[in-house]
Structures are given as structure tokens and as C-alpha cells.
Short mmCIF file of C-alpha atoms and ligand atoms in Angstrom, two decimals:
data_model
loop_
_atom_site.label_atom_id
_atom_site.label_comp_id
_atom_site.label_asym_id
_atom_site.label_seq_id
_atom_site.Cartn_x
_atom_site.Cartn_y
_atom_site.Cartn_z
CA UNK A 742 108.91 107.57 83.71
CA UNK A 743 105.88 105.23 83.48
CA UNK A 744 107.15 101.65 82.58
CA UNK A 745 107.55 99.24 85.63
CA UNK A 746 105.19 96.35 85.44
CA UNK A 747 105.57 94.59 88.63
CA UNK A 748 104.46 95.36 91.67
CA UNK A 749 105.33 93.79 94.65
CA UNK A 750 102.90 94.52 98.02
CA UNK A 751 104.32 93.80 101.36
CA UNK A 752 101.52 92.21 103.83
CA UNK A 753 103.72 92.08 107.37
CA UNK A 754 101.06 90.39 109.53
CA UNK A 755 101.91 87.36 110.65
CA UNK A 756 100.51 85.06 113.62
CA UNK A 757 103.56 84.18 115.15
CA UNK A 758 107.17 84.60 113.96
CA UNK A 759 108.75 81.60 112.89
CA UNK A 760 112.39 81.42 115.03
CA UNK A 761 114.21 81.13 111.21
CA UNK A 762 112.45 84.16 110.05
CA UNK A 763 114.26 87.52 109.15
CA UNK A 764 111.70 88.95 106.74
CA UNK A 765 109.97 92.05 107.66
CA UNK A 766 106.54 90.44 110.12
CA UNK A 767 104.77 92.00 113.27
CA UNK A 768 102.83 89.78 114.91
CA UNK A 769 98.99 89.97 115.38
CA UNK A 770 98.20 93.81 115.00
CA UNK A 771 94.29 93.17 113.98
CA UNK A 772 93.74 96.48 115.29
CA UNK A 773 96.21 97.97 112.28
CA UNK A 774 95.15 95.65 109.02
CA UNK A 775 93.14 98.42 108.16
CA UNK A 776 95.21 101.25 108.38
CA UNK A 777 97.58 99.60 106.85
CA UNK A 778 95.70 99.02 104.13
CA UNK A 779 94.88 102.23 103.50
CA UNK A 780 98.95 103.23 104.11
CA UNK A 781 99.53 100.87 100.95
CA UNK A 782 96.76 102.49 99.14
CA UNK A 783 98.29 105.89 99.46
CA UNK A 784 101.94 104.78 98.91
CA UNK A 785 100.68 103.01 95.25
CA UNK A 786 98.83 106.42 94.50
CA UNK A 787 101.91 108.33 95.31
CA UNK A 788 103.90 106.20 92.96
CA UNK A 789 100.87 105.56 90.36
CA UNK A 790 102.81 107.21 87.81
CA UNK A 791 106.11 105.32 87.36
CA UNK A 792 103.97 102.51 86.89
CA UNK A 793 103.09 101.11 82.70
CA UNK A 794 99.23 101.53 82.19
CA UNK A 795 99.66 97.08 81.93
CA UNK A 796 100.82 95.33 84.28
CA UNK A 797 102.53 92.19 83.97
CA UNK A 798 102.74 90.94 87.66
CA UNK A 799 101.74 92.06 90.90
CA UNK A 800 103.21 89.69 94.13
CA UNK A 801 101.45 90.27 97.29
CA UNK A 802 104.08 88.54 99.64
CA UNK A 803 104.76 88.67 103.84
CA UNK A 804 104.76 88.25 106.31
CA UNK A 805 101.68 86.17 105.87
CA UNK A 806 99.09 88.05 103.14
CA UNK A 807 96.53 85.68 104.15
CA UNK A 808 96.86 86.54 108.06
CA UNK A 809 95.16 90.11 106.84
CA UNK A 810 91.81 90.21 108.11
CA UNK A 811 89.93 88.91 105.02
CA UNK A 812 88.02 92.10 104.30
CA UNK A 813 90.93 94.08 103.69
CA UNK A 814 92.59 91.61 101.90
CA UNK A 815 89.69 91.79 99.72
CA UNK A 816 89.85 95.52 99.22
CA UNK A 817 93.00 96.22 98.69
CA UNK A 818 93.13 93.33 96.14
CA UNK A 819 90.18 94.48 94.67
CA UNK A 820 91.94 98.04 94.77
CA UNK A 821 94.86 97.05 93.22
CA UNK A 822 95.75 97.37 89.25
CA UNK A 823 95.40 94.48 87.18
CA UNK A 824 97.95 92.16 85.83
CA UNK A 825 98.34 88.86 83.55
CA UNK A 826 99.69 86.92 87.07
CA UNK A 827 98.58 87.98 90.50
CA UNK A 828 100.23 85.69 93.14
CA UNK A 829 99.69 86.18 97.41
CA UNK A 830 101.77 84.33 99.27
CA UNK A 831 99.39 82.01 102.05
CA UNK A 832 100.18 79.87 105.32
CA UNK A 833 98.65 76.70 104.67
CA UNK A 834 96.16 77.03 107.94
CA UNK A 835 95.13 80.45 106.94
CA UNK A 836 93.56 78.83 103.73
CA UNK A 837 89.99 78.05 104.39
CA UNK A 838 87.43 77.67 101.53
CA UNK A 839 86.06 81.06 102.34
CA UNK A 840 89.55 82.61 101.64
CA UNK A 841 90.23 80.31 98.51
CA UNK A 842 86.60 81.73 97.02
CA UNK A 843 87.36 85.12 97.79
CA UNK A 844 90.97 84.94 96.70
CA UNK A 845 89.34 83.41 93.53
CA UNK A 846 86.92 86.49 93.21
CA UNK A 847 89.53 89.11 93.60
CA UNK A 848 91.16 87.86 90.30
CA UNK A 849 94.12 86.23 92.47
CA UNK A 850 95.79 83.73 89.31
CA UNK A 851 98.28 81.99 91.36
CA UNK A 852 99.03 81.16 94.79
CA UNK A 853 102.14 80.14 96.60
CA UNK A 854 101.85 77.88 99.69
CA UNK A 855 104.75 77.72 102.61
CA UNK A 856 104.79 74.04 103.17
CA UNK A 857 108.06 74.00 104.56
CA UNK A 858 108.15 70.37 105.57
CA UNK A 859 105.59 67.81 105.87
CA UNK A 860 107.34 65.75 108.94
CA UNK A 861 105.23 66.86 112.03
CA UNK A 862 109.22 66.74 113.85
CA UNK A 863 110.35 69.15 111.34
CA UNK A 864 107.97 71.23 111.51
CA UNK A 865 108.23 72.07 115.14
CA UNK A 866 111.86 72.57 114.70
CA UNK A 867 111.02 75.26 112.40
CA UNK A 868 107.84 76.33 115.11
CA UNK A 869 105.42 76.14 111.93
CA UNK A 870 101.63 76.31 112.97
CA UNK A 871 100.60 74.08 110.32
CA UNK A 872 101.01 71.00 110.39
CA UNK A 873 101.06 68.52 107.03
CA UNK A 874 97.28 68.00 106.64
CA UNK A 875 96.89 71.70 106.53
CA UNK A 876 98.97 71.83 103.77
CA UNK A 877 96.91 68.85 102.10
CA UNK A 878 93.98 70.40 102.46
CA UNK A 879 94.58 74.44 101.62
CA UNK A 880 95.76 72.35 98.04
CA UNK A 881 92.38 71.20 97.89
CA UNK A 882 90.46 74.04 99.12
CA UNK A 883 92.71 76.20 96.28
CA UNK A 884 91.86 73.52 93.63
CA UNK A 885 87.86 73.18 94.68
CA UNK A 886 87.77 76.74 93.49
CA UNK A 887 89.78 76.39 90.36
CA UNK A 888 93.13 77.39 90.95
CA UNK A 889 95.56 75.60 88.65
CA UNK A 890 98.70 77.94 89.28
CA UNK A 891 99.42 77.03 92.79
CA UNK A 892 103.72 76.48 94.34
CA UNK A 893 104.73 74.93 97.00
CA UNK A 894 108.11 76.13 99.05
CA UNK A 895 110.02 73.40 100.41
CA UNK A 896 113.04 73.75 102.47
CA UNK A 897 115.56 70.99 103.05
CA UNK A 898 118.94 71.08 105.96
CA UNK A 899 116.18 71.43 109.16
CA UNK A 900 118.39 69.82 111.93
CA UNK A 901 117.67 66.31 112.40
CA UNK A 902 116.14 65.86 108.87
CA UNK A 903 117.65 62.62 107.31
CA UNK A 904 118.00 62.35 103.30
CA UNK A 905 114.83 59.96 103.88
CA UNK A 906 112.96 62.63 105.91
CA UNK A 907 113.84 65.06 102.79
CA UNK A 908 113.14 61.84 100.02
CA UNK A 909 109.45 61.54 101.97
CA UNK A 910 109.21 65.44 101.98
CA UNK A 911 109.38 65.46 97.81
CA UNK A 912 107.30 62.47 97.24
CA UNK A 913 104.60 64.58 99.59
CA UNK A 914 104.84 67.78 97.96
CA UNK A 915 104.47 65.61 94.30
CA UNK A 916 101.81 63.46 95.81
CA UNK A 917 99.49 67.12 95.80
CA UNK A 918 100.79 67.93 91.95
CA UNK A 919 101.74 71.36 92.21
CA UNK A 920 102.06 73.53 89.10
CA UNK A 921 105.48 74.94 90.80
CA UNK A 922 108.03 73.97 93.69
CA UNK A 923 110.24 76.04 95.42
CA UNK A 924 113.12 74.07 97.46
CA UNK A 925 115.52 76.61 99.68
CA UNK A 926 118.06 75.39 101.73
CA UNK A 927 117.23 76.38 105.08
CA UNK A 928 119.82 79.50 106.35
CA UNK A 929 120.60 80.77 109.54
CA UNK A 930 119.92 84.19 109.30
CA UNK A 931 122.04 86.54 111.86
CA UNK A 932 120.46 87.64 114.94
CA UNK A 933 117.33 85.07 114.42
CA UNK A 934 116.09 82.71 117.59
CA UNK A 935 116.78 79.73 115.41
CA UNK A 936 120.19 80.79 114.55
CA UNK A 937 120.90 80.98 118.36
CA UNK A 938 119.67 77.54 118.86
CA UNK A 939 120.86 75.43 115.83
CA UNK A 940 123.58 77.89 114.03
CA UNK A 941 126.47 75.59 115.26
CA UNK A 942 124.39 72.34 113.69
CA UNK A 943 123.49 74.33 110.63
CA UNK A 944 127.43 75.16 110.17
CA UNK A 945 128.49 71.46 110.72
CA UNK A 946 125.95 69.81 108.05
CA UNK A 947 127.08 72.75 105.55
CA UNK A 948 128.84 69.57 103.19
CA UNK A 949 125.97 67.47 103.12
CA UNK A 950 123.71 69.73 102.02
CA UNK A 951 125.24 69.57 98.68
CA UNK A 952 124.37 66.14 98.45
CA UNK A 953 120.38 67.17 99.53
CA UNK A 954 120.88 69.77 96.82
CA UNK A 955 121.45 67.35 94.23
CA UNK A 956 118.88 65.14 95.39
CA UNK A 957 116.00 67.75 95.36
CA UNK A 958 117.10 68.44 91.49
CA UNK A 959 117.65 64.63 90.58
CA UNK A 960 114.24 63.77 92.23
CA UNK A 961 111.98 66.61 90.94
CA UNK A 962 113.43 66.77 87.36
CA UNK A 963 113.21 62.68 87.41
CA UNK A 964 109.05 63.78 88.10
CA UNK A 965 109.01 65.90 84.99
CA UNK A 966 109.78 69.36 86.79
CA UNK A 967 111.48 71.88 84.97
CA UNK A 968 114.91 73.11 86.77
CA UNK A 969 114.13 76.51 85.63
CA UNK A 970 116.08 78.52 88.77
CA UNK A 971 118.71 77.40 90.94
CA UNK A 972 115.68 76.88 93.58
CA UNK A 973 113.20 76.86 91.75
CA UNK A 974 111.01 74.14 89.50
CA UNK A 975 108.39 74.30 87.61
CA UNK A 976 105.95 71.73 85.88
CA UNK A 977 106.36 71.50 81.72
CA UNK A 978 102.62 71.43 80.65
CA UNK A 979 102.63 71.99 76.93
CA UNK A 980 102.20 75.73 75.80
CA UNK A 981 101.60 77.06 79.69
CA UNK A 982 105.14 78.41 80.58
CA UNK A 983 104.59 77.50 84.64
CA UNK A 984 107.92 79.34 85.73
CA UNK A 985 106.82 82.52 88.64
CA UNK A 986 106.81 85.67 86.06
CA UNK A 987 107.33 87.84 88.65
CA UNK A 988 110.29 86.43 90.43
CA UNK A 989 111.52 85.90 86.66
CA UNK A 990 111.22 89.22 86.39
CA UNK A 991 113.67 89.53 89.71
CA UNK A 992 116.42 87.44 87.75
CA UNK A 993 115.96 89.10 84.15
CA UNK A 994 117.01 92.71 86.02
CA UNK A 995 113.74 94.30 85.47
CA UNK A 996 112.75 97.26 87.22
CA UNK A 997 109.83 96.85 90.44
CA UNK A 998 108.29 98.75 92.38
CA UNK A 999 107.66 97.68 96.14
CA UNK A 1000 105.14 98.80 98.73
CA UNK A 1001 104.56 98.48 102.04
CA UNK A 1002 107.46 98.66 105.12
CA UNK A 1003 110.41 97.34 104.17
CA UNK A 1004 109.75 96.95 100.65
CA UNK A 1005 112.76 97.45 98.09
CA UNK A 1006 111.78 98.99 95.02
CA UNK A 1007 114.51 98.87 91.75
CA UNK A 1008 113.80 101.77 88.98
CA UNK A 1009 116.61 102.74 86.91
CA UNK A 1010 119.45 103.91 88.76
CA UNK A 1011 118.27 103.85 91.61
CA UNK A 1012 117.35 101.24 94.92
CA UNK A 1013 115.26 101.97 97.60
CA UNK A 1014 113.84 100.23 100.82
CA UNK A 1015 110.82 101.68 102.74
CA UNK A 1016 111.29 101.98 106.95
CA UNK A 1017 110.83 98.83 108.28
CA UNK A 1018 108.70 100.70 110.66
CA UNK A 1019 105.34 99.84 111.13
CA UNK A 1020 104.29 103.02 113.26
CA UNK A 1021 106.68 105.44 110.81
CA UNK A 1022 104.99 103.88 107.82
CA UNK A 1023 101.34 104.64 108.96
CA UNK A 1024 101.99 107.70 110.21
CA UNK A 1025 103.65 108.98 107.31
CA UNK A 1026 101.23 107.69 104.77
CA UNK A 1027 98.24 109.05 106.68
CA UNK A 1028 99.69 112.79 106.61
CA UNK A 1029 100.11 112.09 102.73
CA UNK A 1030 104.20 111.64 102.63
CA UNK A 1031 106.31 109.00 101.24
CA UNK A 1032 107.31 107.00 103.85
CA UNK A 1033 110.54 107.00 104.84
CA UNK A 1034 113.34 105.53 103.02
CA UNK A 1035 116.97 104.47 102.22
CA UNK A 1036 118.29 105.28 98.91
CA UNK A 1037 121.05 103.52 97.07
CA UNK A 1038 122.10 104.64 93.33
CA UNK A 1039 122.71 101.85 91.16
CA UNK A 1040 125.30 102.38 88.35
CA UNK A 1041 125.92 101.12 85.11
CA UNK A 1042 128.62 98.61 86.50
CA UNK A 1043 126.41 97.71 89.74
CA UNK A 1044 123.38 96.51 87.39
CA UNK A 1045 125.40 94.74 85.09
CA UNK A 1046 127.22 92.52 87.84
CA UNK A 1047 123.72 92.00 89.56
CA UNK A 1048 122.33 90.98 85.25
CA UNK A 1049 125.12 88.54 85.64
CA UNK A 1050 124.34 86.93 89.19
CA UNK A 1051 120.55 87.19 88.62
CA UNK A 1052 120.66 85.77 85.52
CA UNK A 1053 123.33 82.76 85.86
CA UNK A 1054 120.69 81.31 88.34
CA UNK A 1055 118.43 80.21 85.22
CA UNK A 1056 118.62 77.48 82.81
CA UNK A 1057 118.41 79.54 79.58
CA UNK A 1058 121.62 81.30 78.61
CA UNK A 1059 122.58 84.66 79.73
CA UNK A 1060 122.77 87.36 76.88
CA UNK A 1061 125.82 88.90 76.96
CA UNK A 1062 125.30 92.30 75.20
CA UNK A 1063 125.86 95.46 77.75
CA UNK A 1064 127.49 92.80 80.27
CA UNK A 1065 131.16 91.68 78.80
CA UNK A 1066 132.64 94.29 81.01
CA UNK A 1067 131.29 92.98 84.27
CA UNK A 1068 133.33 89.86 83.31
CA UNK A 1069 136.83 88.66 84.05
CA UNK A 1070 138.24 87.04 81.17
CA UNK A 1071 140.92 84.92 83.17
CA UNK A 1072 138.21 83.86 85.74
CA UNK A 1073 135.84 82.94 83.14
CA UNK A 1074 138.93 81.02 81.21
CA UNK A 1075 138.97 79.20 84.23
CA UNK A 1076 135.22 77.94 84.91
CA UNK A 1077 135.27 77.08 81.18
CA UNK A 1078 138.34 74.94 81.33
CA UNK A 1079 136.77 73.41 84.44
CA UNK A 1080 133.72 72.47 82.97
CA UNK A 1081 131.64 74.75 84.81
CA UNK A 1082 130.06 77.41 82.32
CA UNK A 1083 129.74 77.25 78.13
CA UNK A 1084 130.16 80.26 76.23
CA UNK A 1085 128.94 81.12 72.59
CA UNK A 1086 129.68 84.47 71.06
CA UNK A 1087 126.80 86.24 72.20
CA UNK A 1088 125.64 84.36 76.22
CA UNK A 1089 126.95 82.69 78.48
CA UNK A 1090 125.71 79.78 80.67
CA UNK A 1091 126.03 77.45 83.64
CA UNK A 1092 126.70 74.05 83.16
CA UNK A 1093 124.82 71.89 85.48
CA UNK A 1094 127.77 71.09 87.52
CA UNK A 1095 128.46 74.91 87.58
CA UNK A 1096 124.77 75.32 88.45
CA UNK A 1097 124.97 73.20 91.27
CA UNK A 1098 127.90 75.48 92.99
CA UNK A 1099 126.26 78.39 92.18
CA UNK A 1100 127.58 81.73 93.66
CA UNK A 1101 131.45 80.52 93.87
CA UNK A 1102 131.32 79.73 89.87
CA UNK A 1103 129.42 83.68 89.52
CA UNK A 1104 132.09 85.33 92.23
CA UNK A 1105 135.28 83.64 90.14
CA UNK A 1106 133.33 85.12 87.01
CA UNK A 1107 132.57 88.72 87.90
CA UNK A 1108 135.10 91.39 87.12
CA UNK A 1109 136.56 93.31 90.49
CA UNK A 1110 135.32 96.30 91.32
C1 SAM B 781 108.35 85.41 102.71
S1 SAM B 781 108.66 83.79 103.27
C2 SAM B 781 107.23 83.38 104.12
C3 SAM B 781 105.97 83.07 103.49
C4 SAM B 781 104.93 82.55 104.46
N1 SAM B 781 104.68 83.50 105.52
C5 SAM B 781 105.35 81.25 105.13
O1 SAM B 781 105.84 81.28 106.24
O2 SAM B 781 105.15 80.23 104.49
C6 SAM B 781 108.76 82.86 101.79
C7 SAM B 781 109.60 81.61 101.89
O3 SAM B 781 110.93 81.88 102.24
C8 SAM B 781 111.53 80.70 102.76
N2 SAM B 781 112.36 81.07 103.93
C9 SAM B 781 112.05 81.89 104.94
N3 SAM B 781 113.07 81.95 105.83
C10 SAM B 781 114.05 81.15 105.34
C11 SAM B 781 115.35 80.78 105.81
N4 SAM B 781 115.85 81.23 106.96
N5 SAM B 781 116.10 79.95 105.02
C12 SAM B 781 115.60 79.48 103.86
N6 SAM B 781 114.38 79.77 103.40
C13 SAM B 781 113.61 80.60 104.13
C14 SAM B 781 110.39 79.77 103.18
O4 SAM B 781 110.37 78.64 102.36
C15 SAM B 781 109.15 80.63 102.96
O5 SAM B 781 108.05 79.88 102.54
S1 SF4 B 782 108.16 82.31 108.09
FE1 SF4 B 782 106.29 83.17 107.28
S2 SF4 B 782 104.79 82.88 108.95
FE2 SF4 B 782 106.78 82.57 109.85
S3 SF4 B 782 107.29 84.60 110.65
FE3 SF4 B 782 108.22 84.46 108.62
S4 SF4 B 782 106.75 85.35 107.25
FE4 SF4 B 782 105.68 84.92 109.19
#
């Protein structure tokens, strides 16, 4: 076994946790960055080999990467294998030109940016530390040093944001000419401080954010942006194909390998997360052990219906070979007659109105289990 080629590298440090949040963050934790860096060292040498000698992507994502004290950021980038796109995830007032260089120098090709919203209201809704000129200016700082791969993340449905709050929102993210945008539509995740605050105003705008849906697509493809993913966009710039390879690689079913706590890992059959742990993980890694982890083996069947939902998400068609039995041919009858998927003999795809309700048109789609 030696042919995954992308990596994903979990950086957990963040400076505060957003109330929305439910990925895998600790807070502060200077005194760890280097241990921890070290940890994710270990783990990639312990897993060197199911690795392809070429790498196609590596993803450093968070958490906030570039919260990591800047030194070990540096190393372990500089420690890490190579690959044709190397993105890290960065807060907008994390991004100083000192971080941009080095970023730069540690053969970093592309860098994604959590602007969330550029209304200063919004924002504290969402308890962001940046506000909108830090997002301004981290896009300069990135471009002063030559980056020309650099995505934004948007998300629209923040109680209290008006279709002209989200109109203003996309006209700001345009004004800085990203390369890529992503837009989600902002979710209560169980068990978060935001969901306790604003779940019951999250349920009751759950119509109208259809509506902000469509506007997000009709205003970004109207700019020239590529509708490439069901939240994702990317700018068409002659022969550079813009879309994220390694999130691509996410919704094509490849196989990844993940580091760092609570990373998920997909090779062949099988599905595994790391301990969420921070203290587990170091102490693990530092006596030389894999850290711990939960295992899940993926069948045949379980791939194909994930090849399916994965890949009805993008705008090229889905091939079919290896998948026609995760389909049910009466359901898929049905979104056909309605309009909401096209079939030829050999894929199958979402037709925009079928792209724009998403998961219900997959669900009616997929065989039962
Ligand atoms: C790993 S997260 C965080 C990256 C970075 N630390 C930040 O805060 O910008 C990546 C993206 O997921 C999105 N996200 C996080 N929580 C979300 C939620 N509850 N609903 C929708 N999108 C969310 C945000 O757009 C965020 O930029
Ligand atoms: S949203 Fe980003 S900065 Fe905020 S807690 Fe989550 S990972 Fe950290």
C-alpha cells in the first residue's frame, strides 16, 4: 500500500472558539505548539509508507494553522512532503506580512482565508476577532508576496443578516478578486454556544435561505465564477483550473490520509478518526504509538453511495461505472421526470434546479440499504 496523495494536517490552535464552531480547536496552548508539532511529525513517519512517493495535495486546516507559533509552522511545513498544491487555512488577523513571506518561503501555493462576513454586526454575532479590514488587508499582505491562489469562505443565514447585508457581503468579497469563494450556509451545530443562543432563529429562517442560496450562485456566476461545487466557486482564468484539488479530491472518493487529533483518514476499506484528545495524542506520539483511534470499515456498497453523494455536489457529470447498484431506479425515474437530474448511458448529473436542493434529490436517488 503506497498510493494516497493527499494529506490533510490538523493545526487545532485557535485564539478563541468561535460560539458556531464544532471543529476540533483548543484554545491558546503556546506552551504545546511544539510538541505538537513534533506529535504530527511522528504520526506522518508512522504512516510514511501508505503514502505515493508524489504528492498531489497536502491541506493544513484547523483550528486556525496560522495561530501556530510561526516557527513551528515553519518547520513542520518545511518538514512536510511536497505536493503540486499546498493550502493552510489562515484567520484574516493572524496574517501579517511576516507570516505571508514565510508562508511564501515554505512553498505554501494557496491559501484560504475565513472571511465569514464583512458587516462589523455580523461578525460579532458570529464572535469573529477580525473584523472586515483585516480581511482587506491579509488579501494584500498574501498578494504583496505573490500569492495568486488565495479563497475566501463566506457564510450567509447569520441572524439578523438581510439579503442586502448578504448582496454587500458578495460585492466585498469580489471587490478583493479572489481566485476561489467558498459560501456555506451557516448551521447550528448540536451542543455549540451559538446553537443555544440563535438555534430557534436559525430553524425559523430555514425557507429563506433557499432564496440566499440562489442569490449567492446567481450573483457570483453573474461575476464570472465557476459553480464548480454545491458551495463552492471558483474563478475561470484560461488554462489554470482554480477549483481546491484537494477538497476535489474529497468529492471524487479518493483515498486521504489525516493527521493530527481528530483527523479522519479514508484508505481503502477502511475509515478512521484520531482521539480528539489533545493530551492522549501527545502522549501517545511521544512514546512512539499511533495515537488512538476509531475504526470504521467501509464496504463496497458504503463507498459507492458516498461516490454518489460526493460526487452529485459537482458540476461535471458523475461516471456511473461501479455505482448503478447504489441507485434506485424508481427514485431516479422520479428526479428525471421532475426535472431534477439528466442521465446518459454512462453518468449521471444534477440539473441546476436539482443542484440547488441538493441532498433531498441524492437521498430520493440512493438505493436502501
Ligand atoms: C475549519 S473552519 C475554520 C477556519 C478558520 N479557523 C476560520 O475560522 O476562518 C473552515 C470554514 O468552515 C466554515 N464553518 C465553520 N463552522 C460553520 C458552521 N457552523 N456552519 C457553516 N459553516 C461553518 C467557515 O466558513 C470556516 O471558514
Ligand atoms: S471558527 Fe475557526 S477560529 Fe473560530 S473556533 Fe472554529 S476553527 Fe477556531
Amino acid at each position: 500500500m503506497s498510493g494516497v496523495r493527499h494529506l490533510y494536517v490538523h493545526l487545532p490552535f485557535c485564539a478563541h472558539r468561535c460560539g458556531y464552531c464544532d471543529f476540533v480547536t483548543v484554545v491558546g496552548r503556546a506552551g504545546q505548539h511544539r510538541a505538537y508539532v513534533d506529535a504530527l511529525l511522528r504520526e506522518l513517519e508512522l504512516e510514511q509508507r501508505v503514502l505515493a512517493p508524489r504528492l498531489e495535495t497536502v491541506f493544513l486546516g484547523g483550528g486556525t494553522p496560522t495561530f501556530t507559533a510561526l516557527p513551528e509552522l515553519v518547520r513542520l511545513l518545511e518538514a512536510l512532503p511536497t505536493a503540486e498544491e499546498v493550502t493552510v487555512e489562515a484567520n484574516p488577523e493572524t496574517v501579517t506580512p511576516e507570516l505571508a513571506r514565510s508562508l511564501r518561503a515554505a512553498g505554501v501555493t494557496r491559501v484560504s482565508l475565513g472571511a465569514q462576513t464583512f458587516r462589523p454586526e455580523l461578525l460579532q454575532v458570529l464572535e469573529r476577532v477580525a473584523g472586515p479590514d483585516d480581511v482587506r488587508r491579509a488579501v494584500h499582505h498574501l498578494r504583496d508576496v505573490g500569492f495568486d491562489n488565495i479563497s475566501l469562505d463566506l457564510v450567509y443565514g447569520i441572524p439578523g443578516q438581510s439579503p442586502s447585508d448578504l448582496a454587500a457581503d458578495l460585492d466585498d468579497a469580489l471587490a478583493l478578486e479572489p481566485e476561489h469563494l467558498s459560501c456555506y450556509e451557516l448551521e447550528a451545530k448540536p451542543g455549540t454556544r451559538f446553537t443555544h443562543a440563535w438555534g430557534e432563529e436559525l430553524a425559523l429562517q430555514a425557507d429563506a435561505m433557499e432564496d440566499y442560496f440562489e442569490r449567492v450562485v446567481a450573483t457570483l456566476t453573474a461575476a464570472g465564477y465557476r459553480w464548480y461545487e454545491t458551495a463552492n466557486f471558483c474563478r475561470v482564468d484560461g488554462a489554470r483550473d482554480l477549483r481546491a484539488r484537494h477538497n476535489l479530491a474529497y468529492w471524487l472518493g479518493r483515498d486521504y490520509l489525516g493527521v493530527g487529533i481528530g483527523a479522519v483518514s479514508t484508505i481503502e476499506k477502511e475509515r478512521r478518526r484520531n482521539t480528539p484528545r489533545l493530551g492522549r495524542y501527545l502522549e501517545a506520539l511521544a512514546a512512539g504509538r499511533t495515537p488512538e483511534r476509531e475504526l470504521e470499515t467501509l464496504d463496497h456498497d458504503v463507498r459507492a453511495r458516498e461516490r454518489v453523494m460526493l460526487g452529485l455536489r459537482l458540476d461535471e457529470p458523475l461516471p456511473l461505472a461501479g455505482l448503478r447498484h447504489a441507485l434506485d431506479p424508481a427514485g431516479l425515474a422520479r428526479v428525471e421526470r421532475l426535472g431534477l437530474a439528466e442521465r446518459s448511458d454512462e453518468t449521471l448529473a444534477l440539473t441546476e434546479r436539482g443542484r440547488f436542493l441538493g441532498g433531498g434529490v441524492t437521498a430520493e436517488l440512493l438505493a436502501s440499504d
